[in-house]
PDB file of C-alpha atoms in Angstrom:
ATOM      1  CA  GLY A 106     -15.187 -20.657   9.838  1.00  0.00           C
ATOM      2  CA  ALA A 107     -13.976 -22.292   6.682  1.00  0.00           C
ATOM      3  CA  GLY A 108     -11.022 -19.999   6.051  1.00  0.00           C
ATOM      4  CA  VAL A 109      -8.301 -18.054   7.812  1.00  0.00           C
ATOM      5  CA  SER A 110      -9.837 -15.187   9.738  1.00  0.00           C
ATOM      6  CA  GLN A 111      -7.987 -12.052  10.764  1.00  0.00           C
ATOM      7  CA  SER A 112      -9.126  -9.219  12.986  1.00  0.00           C
ATOM      8  CA  PRO A 113      -9.421  -6.352  12.947  1.00  0.00           C
ATOM      9  CA  ARG A 114      -9.566  -5.753   9.184  1.00  0.00           C
ATOM     10  CA  TYR A 115      -8.440  -2.162   9.661  1.00  0.00           C
ATOM     11  CA  LYS A 116      -6.588  -0.522  12.513  1.00  0.00           C
ATOM     12  CA  VAL A 117      -5.515   3.072  12.907  1.00  0.00           C
ATOM     13  CA  ALA A 118      -3.023   3.620  15.693  1.00  0.00           C
ATOM     14  CA  LYS A 119      -1.360   6.742  17.008  1.00  0.00           C
ATOM     15  CA  ARG A 120       2.413   6.627  16.936  1.00  0.00           C
ATOM     16  CA  GLY A 121       3.627   5.067  20.148  1.00  0.00           C
ATOM     17  CA  GLN A 122       0.488   3.030  20.739  1.00  0.00           C
ATOM     18  CA  ASP A 123       0.623  -0.760  21.151  1.00  0.00           C
ATOM     19  CA  VAL A 124      -1.491  -2.909  18.808  1.00  0.00           C
ATOM     20  CA  ALA A 125      -2.508  -6.572  18.732  1.00  0.00           C
ATOM     21  CA  LEU A 126      -3.524  -8.346  15.544  1.00  0.00           C
ATOM     22  CA  ARG A 127      -5.335 -11.660  15.668  1.00  0.00           C
ATOM     23  CA  CYS A 128      -5.273 -14.646  13.341  1.00  0.00           C
ATOM     24  CA  ASP A 129      -7.643 -17.618  13.480  1.00  0.00           C
ATOM     25  CA  PRO A 130      -6.184 -20.304  11.198  1.00  0.00           C
ATOM     26  CA  ILE A 131      -8.080 -23.124   9.571  1.00  0.00           C
ATOM     27  CA  SER A 132      -8.909 -25.722  12.200  1.00  0.00           C
ATOM     28  CA  GLY A 133      -6.262 -28.399  12.395  1.00  0.00           C
ATOM     29  CA  HIS A 134      -3.626 -26.512  10.429  1.00  0.00           C
ATOM     30  CA  VAL A 135      -0.247 -27.068  11.996  1.00  0.00           C
ATOM     31  CA  SER A 136       1.679 -24.283  10.302  1.00  0.00           C
ATOM     32  CA  LEU A 137       0.961 -20.583  10.721  1.00  0.00           C
ATOM     33  CA  PHE A 138       2.814 -17.716   9.070  1.00  0.00           C
ATOM     34  CA  TRP A 139       2.768 -13.962   9.506  1.00  0.00           C
ATOM     35  CA  TYR A 140       3.754 -11.665   6.655  1.00  0.00           C
ATOM     36  CA  GLN A 141       4.078  -7.893   6.319  1.00  0.00           C
ATOM     37  CA  GLN A 142       3.110  -6.290   3.013  1.00  0.00           C
ATOM     38  CA  ALA A 143       4.055  -2.679   2.398  1.00  0.00           C
ATOM     39  CA  LEU A 144       2.130  -0.729  -0.216  1.00  0.00           C
ATOM     40  CA  GLY A 145       3.049  -1.866  -3.713  1.00  0.00           C
ATOM     41  CA  GLN A 146       5.297  -4.648  -2.472  1.00  0.00           C
ATOM     42  CA  GLY A 147       5.034  -8.385  -2.138  1.00  0.00           C
ATOM     43  CA  PRO A 148       4.575  -9.899   1.315  1.00  0.00           C
ATOM     44  CA  GLU A 149       7.687 -10.211   3.472  1.00  0.00           C
ATOM     45  CA  PHE A 150       8.083 -13.056   5.935  1.00  0.00           C
ATOM     46  CA  LEU A 151       7.859 -12.185   9.618  1.00  0.00           C
ATOM     47  CA  THR A 152       7.534 -15.404  11.599  1.00  0.00           C
ATOM     48  CA  TYR A 153       6.461 -19.048  11.481  1.00  0.00           C
ATOM     49  CA  PHE A 154       4.801 -21.359  14.002  1.00  0.00           C
ATOM     50  CA  GLN A 155       4.470 -25.101  13.961  1.00  0.00           C
ATOM     51  CA  ASN A 156       1.714 -25.758  16.466  1.00  0.00           C
ATOM     52  CA  GLU A 157       2.619 -23.592  19.475  1.00  0.00           C
ATOM     53  CA  ALA A 158       6.334 -23.518  18.727  1.00  0.00           C
ATOM     54  CA  GLN A 159       7.741 -20.424  17.071  1.00  0.00           C
ATOM     55  CA  LEU A 160      10.322 -22.057  14.829  1.00  0.00           C
ATOM     56  CA  ASP A 161      11.431 -19.027  12.873  1.00  0.00           C
ATOM     57  CA  LYS A 162      11.191 -15.376  13.837  1.00  0.00           C
ATOM     58  CA  SER A 163      14.002 -14.148  11.660  1.00  0.00           C
ATOM     59  CA  GLY A 164      11.747 -11.759   9.746  1.00  0.00           C
ATOM     60  CA  LEU A 165      10.543  -9.737  12.709  1.00  0.00           C
ATOM     61  CA  PRO A 166      11.942  -6.256  12.002  1.00  0.00           C
ATOM     62  CA  SER A 167      12.649  -5.227  15.581  1.00  0.00           C
ATOM     63  CA  ASP A 168      12.138  -6.222  19.189  1.00  0.00           C
ATOM     64  CA  ARG A 169       8.937  -4.176  19.155  1.00  0.00           C
ATOM     65  CA  PHE A 170       7.344  -7.048  17.223  1.00  0.00           C
ATOM     66  CA  PHE A 171       6.223 -10.107  19.133  1.00  0.00           C
ATOM     67  CA  ALA A 172       4.088 -13.077  18.071  1.00  0.00           C
ATOM     68  CA  GLU A 173       2.586 -15.902  20.030  1.00  0.00           C
ATOM     69  CA  ARG A 174       0.407 -18.959  19.488  1.00  0.00           C
ATOM     70  CA  PRO A 175       0.080 -20.356  22.995  1.00  0.00           C
ATOM     71  CA  GLU A 176      -2.329 -23.218  22.300  1.00  0.00           C
ATOM     72  CA  GLY A 177      -1.288 -23.999  18.767  1.00  0.00           C
ATOM     73  CA  SER A 178      -4.357 -22.456  17.149  1.00  0.00           C
ATOM     74  CA  VAL A 179      -5.087 -18.711  17.368  1.00  0.00           C
ATOM     75  CA  SER A 180      -2.081 -16.448  16.967  1.00  0.00           C
ATOM     76  CA  THR A 181      -1.533 -12.835  17.969  1.00  0.00           C
ATOM     77  CA  LEU A 182       0.999 -10.453  16.460  1.00  0.00           C
ATOM     78  CA  LYS A 183       1.771  -7.610  18.836  1.00  0.00           C
ATOM     79  CA  ILE A 184       3.545  -4.419  17.888  1.00  0.00           C
ATOM     80  CA  GLN A 185       4.708  -2.189  20.698  1.00  0.00           C
ATOM     81  CA  ARG A 186       5.290   1.559  20.431  1.00  0.00           C
ATOM     82  CA  THR A 187       4.112   1.655  16.825  1.00  0.00           C
ATOM     83  CA  GLN A 188       5.949   3.832  14.343  1.00  0.00           C
ATOM     84  CA  GLN A 189       4.902   5.148  10.960  1.00  0.00           C
ATOM     85  CA  GLU A 190       7.067   2.642   9.125  1.00  0.00           C
ATOM     86  CA  ASP A 191       4.965  -0.128  10.684  1.00  0.00           C
ATOM     87  CA  SER A 192       2.050   0.916   8.458  1.00  0.00           C
ATOM     88  CA  ALA A 193       1.348  -2.077   6.217  1.00  0.00           C
ATOM     89  CA  VAL A 194      -1.017  -4.960   5.630  1.00  0.00           C
ATOM     90  CA  TYR A 195      -0.282  -7.852   7.966  1.00  0.00           C
ATOM     91  CA  LEU A 196      -1.184 -11.192   6.440  1.00  0.00           C
ATOM     92  CA  CYS A 197      -1.634 -14.501   8.188  1.00  0.00           C
ATOM     93  CA  ALA A 198      -1.497 -17.845   6.409  1.00  0.00           C
ATOM     94  CA  SER A 199      -1.955 -21.389   7.584  1.00  0.00           C
ATOM     95  CA  SER A 200      -1.221 -24.759   6.057  1.00  0.00           C
ATOM     96  CA  ALA A 201      -1.650 -28.361   7.018  1.00  0.00           C
ATOM     97  CA  TYR A 202       2.049 -29.019   7.352  1.00  0.00           C
ATOM     98  CA  ARG A 203       5.168 -27.732   5.574  1.00  0.00           C
ATOM     99  CA  PRO A 204       4.387 -25.072   2.998  1.00  0.00           C
ATOM    100  CA  THR A 205       2.278 -27.087   0.645  1.00  0.00           C
ATOM    101  CA  GLU A 206      -0.861 -25.170  -0.210  1.00  0.00           C
ATOM    102  CA  ALA A 207      -1.285 -22.252   2.151  1.00  0.00           C
ATOM    103  CA  PHE A 208      -4.492 -20.433   2.864  1.00  0.00           C
ATOM    104  CA  PHE A 209      -4.342 -16.707   3.489  1.00  0.00           C
ATOM    105  CA  GLY A 210      -6.481 -14.434   5.588  1.00  0.00           C
ATOM    106  CA  GLN A 211      -7.882 -11.112   4.411  1.00  0.00           C
ATOM    107  CA  GLY A 212      -5.148  -9.251   6.211  1.00  0.00           C
ATOM    108  CA  THR A 213      -5.175  -6.415   8.721  1.00  0.00           C
ATOM    109  CA  ARG A 214      -4.364  -3.000   7.298  1.00  0.00           C
ATOM    110  CA  LEU A 215      -2.489  -1.052   9.967  1.00  0.00           C
ATOM    111  CA  THR A 216      -2.085   2.691   9.590  1.00  0.00           C
ATOM    112  CA  VAL A 217       0.084   4.499  12.110  1.00  0.00           C
ATOM    113  CA  VAL A 218      -0.563   8.240  12.274  1.00  0.00           C
TER     114      VAL A 218
ATOM    115  CA  LYS B 145      18.650  -9.770  -3.901  1.00  0.00           C
ATOM    116  CA  ASN B 146      15.148 -11.136  -4.495  1.00  0.00           C
ATOM    117  CA  GLU B 147      14.788 -14.869  -4.675  1.00  0.00           C
ATOM    118  CA  VAL B 148      11.683 -14.384  -6.828  1.00  0.00           C
ATOM    119  CA  GLU B 149      11.398 -11.930  -9.718  1.00  0.00           C
ATOM    120  CA  GLN B 150       8.210 -11.144 -11.604  1.00  0.00           C
ATOM    121  CA  SER B 151       7.519  -9.305 -14.828  1.00  0.00           C
ATOM    122  CA  PRO B 152       5.937  -7.124 -15.842  1.00  0.00           C
ATOM    123  CA  GLN B 153       5.328  -5.058 -12.725  1.00  0.00           C
ATOM    124  CA  ASN B 154       2.244  -3.439 -14.241  1.00  0.00           C
ATOM    125  CA  LEU B 155       0.099  -4.611 -17.122  1.00  0.00           C
ATOM    126  CA  THR B 156      -2.913  -3.057 -18.838  1.00  0.00           C
ATOM    127  CA  ALA B 157      -4.892  -5.110 -21.334  1.00  0.00           C
ATOM    128  CA  GLN B 158      -8.045  -4.798 -23.376  1.00  0.00           C
ATOM    129  CA  GLU B 159     -10.852  -7.179 -22.554  1.00  0.00           C
ATOM    130  CA  GLY B 160     -10.423 -10.409 -24.477  1.00  0.00           C
ATOM    131  CA  GLU B 161      -6.632 -10.224 -24.769  1.00  0.00           C
ATOM    132  CA  PHE B 162      -4.340 -13.120 -23.901  1.00  0.00           C
ATOM    133  CA  ILE B 163      -2.170 -12.234 -20.910  1.00  0.00           C
ATOM    134  CA  THR B 164       1.126 -13.674 -19.727  1.00  0.00           C
ATOM    135  CA  ILE B 165       2.851 -12.962 -16.428  1.00  0.00           C
ATOM    136  CA  ASN B 166       6.334 -14.332 -15.850  1.00  0.00           C
ATOM    137  CA  CYS B 167       8.155 -15.477 -12.731  1.00  0.00           C
ATOM    138  CA  SER B 168      11.797 -16.455 -12.295  1.00  0.00           C
ATOM    139  CA  TYR B 169      13.381 -17.784  -9.151  1.00  0.00           C
ATOM    140  CA  SER B 170      16.908 -18.459  -8.036  1.00  0.00           C
ATOM    141  CA  VAL B 171      16.581 -21.005  -5.235  1.00  0.00           C
ATOM    142  CA  GLY B 172      15.704 -24.679  -4.932  1.00  0.00           C
ATOM    143  CA  ILE B 173      11.997 -25.042  -4.454  1.00  0.00           C
ATOM    144  CA  SER B 174       9.480 -27.663  -3.409  1.00  0.00           C
ATOM    145  CA  ALA B 175       6.612 -25.838  -5.103  1.00  0.00           C
ATOM    146  CA  LEU B 176       5.693 -22.620  -6.870  1.00  0.00           C
ATOM    147  CA  HIS B 177       2.449 -20.811  -6.144  1.00  0.00           C
ATOM    148  CA  TRP B 178       0.436 -18.302  -8.119  1.00  0.00           C
ATOM    149  CA  LEU B 179      -1.698 -16.085  -5.921  1.00  0.00           C
ATOM    150  CA  GLN B 180      -4.312 -13.427  -6.641  1.00  0.00           C
ATOM    151  CA  GLN B 181      -4.869 -10.354  -4.500  1.00  0.00           C
ATOM    152  CA  HIS B 182      -7.761  -7.977  -5.108  1.00  0.00           C
ATOM    153  CA  PRO B 183      -7.559  -4.395  -3.787  1.00  0.00           C
ATOM    154  CA  GLY B 184      -8.456  -4.378  -0.120  1.00  0.00           C
ATOM    155  CA  GLY B 185      -8.796  -8.134  -0.147  1.00  0.00           C
ATOM    156  CA  GLY B 186      -6.857 -11.092   1.027  1.00  0.00           C
ATOM    157  CA  ILE B 187      -4.802 -13.461  -1.038  1.00  0.00           C
ATOM    158  CA  VAL B 188      -6.344 -16.369  -2.894  1.00  0.00           C
ATOM    159  CA  SER B 189      -4.280 -19.319  -4.020  1.00  0.00           C
ATOM    160  CA  LEU B 190      -4.741 -19.984  -7.757  1.00  0.00           C
ATOM    161  CA  PHE B 191      -2.222 -22.746  -8.411  1.00  0.00           C
ATOM    162  CA  MET B 192       0.450 -24.767  -6.706  1.00  0.00           C
ATOM    163  CA  LEU B 193       2.942 -26.325  -9.138  1.00  0.00           C
ATOM    164  CA  SER B 194       5.960 -28.531  -8.811  1.00  0.00           C
ATOM    165  CA  SER B 195       6.191 -29.548 -12.477  1.00  0.00           C
ATOM    166  CA  GLY B 196       4.447 -29.271 -15.811  1.00  0.00           C
ATOM    167  CA  LYS B 197       1.232 -27.390 -16.351  1.00  0.00           C
ATOM    168  CA  LYS B 198      -2.107 -26.813 -14.653  1.00  0.00           C
ATOM    169  CA  LYS B 199      -5.322 -25.328 -16.026  1.00  0.00           C
ATOM    170  CA  HIS B 200      -8.337 -23.946 -14.220  1.00  0.00           C
ATOM    171  CA  GLY B 201     -10.956 -22.249 -16.329  1.00  0.00           C
ATOM    172  CA  ARG B 202      -9.303 -19.439 -18.274  1.00  0.00           C
ATOM    173  CA  LEU B 203      -6.133 -19.642 -16.200  1.00  0.00           C
ATOM    174  CA  ILE B 204      -3.111 -21.731 -17.151  1.00  0.00           C
ATOM    175  CA  ALA B 205       0.105 -22.037 -15.167  1.00  0.00           C
ATOM    176  CA  THR B 206       3.303 -23.640 -16.393  1.00  0.00           C
ATOM    177  CA  ILE B 207       6.654 -24.282 -14.783  1.00  0.00           C
ATOM    178  CA  ASN B 208      10.066 -25.202 -16.178  1.00  0.00           C
ATOM    179  CA  ILE B 209      12.139 -26.569 -13.310  1.00  0.00           C
ATOM    180  CA  GLN B 210      15.406 -26.631 -15.274  1.00  0.00           C
ATOM    181  CA  GLU B 211      15.077 -22.980 -16.267  1.00  0.00           C
ATOM    182  CA  LYS B 212      13.595 -21.951 -12.880  1.00  0.00           C
ATOM    183  CA  HIS B 213      10.791 -20.149 -14.625  1.00  0.00           C
ATOM    184  CA  SER B 214       7.001 -20.133 -14.470  1.00  0.00           C
ATOM    185  CA  SER B 215       4.293 -18.357 -16.415  1.00  0.00           C
ATOM    186  CA  LEU B 216       0.685 -17.556 -15.630  1.00  0.00           C
ATOM    187  CA  HIS B 217      -1.574 -17.146 -18.658  1.00  0.00           C
ATOM    188  CA  ILE B 218      -5.061 -15.702 -18.750  1.00  0.00           C
ATOM    189  CA  THR B 219      -7.090 -16.386 -21.867  1.00  0.00           C
ATOM    190  CA  ALA B 220      -9.983 -14.150 -22.959  1.00  0.00           C
ATOM    191  CA  SER B 221      -9.236 -11.647 -20.188  1.00  0.00           C
ATOM    192  CA  HIS B 222     -12.104  -9.905 -18.438  1.00  0.00           C
ATOM    193  CA  PRO B 223     -12.262  -6.783 -16.232  1.00  0.00           C
ATOM    194  CA  ARG B 224     -12.957  -8.985 -13.208  1.00  0.00           C
ATOM    195  CA  ASP B 225      -9.458 -10.440 -13.698  1.00  0.00           C
ATOM    196  CA  SER B 226      -8.050  -7.080 -12.614  1.00  0.00           C
ATOM    197  CA  ALA B 227      -5.963  -7.781  -9.523  1.00  0.00           C
ATOM    198  CA  VAL B 228      -2.419  -8.202  -8.344  1.00  0.00           C
ATOM    199  CA  TYR B 229      -0.946 -11.580  -9.259  1.00  0.00           C
ATOM    200  CA  ILE B 230       1.840 -12.788  -7.016  1.00  0.00           C
ATOM    201  CA  CYS B 231       4.322 -15.579  -7.598  1.00  0.00           C
ATOM    202  CA  ALA B 232       5.637 -17.304  -4.484  1.00  0.00           C
ATOM    203  CA  VAL B 233       7.933 -20.259  -3.914  1.00  0.00           C
ATOM    204  CA  SER B 234       8.205 -22.649  -1.036  1.00  0.00           C
ATOM    205  CA  ARG B 235      11.744 -23.867  -0.645  1.00  0.00           C
ATOM    206  CA  ASN B 236      12.920 -27.391  -0.201  1.00  0.00           C
ATOM    207  CA  THR B 237      14.640 -26.261   2.978  1.00  0.00           C
ATOM    208  CA  GLY B 238      12.985 -24.145   5.629  1.00  0.00           C
ATOM    209  CA  ASN B 239       9.347 -23.434   6.127  1.00  0.00           C
ATOM    210  CA  GLN B 240       8.468 -20.114   4.596  1.00  0.00           C
ATOM    211  CA  PHE B 241       7.313 -18.745   1.292  1.00  0.00           C
ATOM    212  CA  TYR B 242       9.291 -16.238  -0.732  1.00  0.00           C
ATOM    213  CA  PHE B 243       7.160 -13.808  -2.678  1.00  0.00           C
ATOM    214  CA  GLY B 244       7.640 -11.795  -5.828  1.00  0.00           C
ATOM    215  CA  THR B 245       6.584  -8.153  -5.729  1.00  0.00           C
ATOM    216  CA  GLY B 246       3.484  -8.878  -7.776  1.00  0.00           C
ATOM    217  CA  THR B 247       2.096  -7.887 -11.167  1.00  0.00           C
ATOM    218  CA  SER B 248      -0.727  -5.373 -11.119  1.00  0.00           C
ATOM    219  CA  LEU B 249      -3.138  -6.270 -13.930  1.00  0.00           C
ATOM    220  CA  THR B 250      -5.864  -3.949 -15.184  1.00  0.00           C
ATOM    221  CA  VAL B 251      -8.236  -5.231 -17.839  1.00  0.00           C
ATOM    222  CA  ILE B 252     -10.142  -2.467 -19.615  1.00  0.00           C
ATOM    223  CA  PRO B 253     -13.624  -3.160 -20.998  1.00  0.00           C
TER     224      PRO B 253
END
């Protein structure tokens, strides 16, 4: 596809369930970012990949959050033992190199019940 | 402390009005971005600025590097402009964006 693709668009999880969110960046984009956006707030940084290397994971809120990009293209954000405070929109962005113009996906809206 | 501050937080305008959204930042940046987010939708990049002014259709973005301030203007606003407008900066160190909390704009017919 031409843009950043995220799946699923919507996910409802029971508290304690594990979830996996997928991001397909624009082909050839080196940089990939994950952000968490709570309702009514701006996006908050979670983690950054350059190719397959996770260079910054300082924004991950707890050890229940894990991200990978094993082949330097598709990335997966995994949340273990989900809790209600994890409910948010999870945004993925990719860019050609350092944050010049970034392209954002549609986001995955996660609701933990 | 937020590195990026936006104002106003909410804005309601009549169709046709001239709209200004402001953004101030407190860190060194390599670029400033204006983004648009529709309800239930993803984020679309409107502008990326490192100096001066850019115009695209009815949208104008300006930045003053010395004052660490940027404005997004919408001329002849239309209901389809209703969205959340987010200011974000990419720093000259590190690799991430820092986002403002957004300005929710509603344009009434």
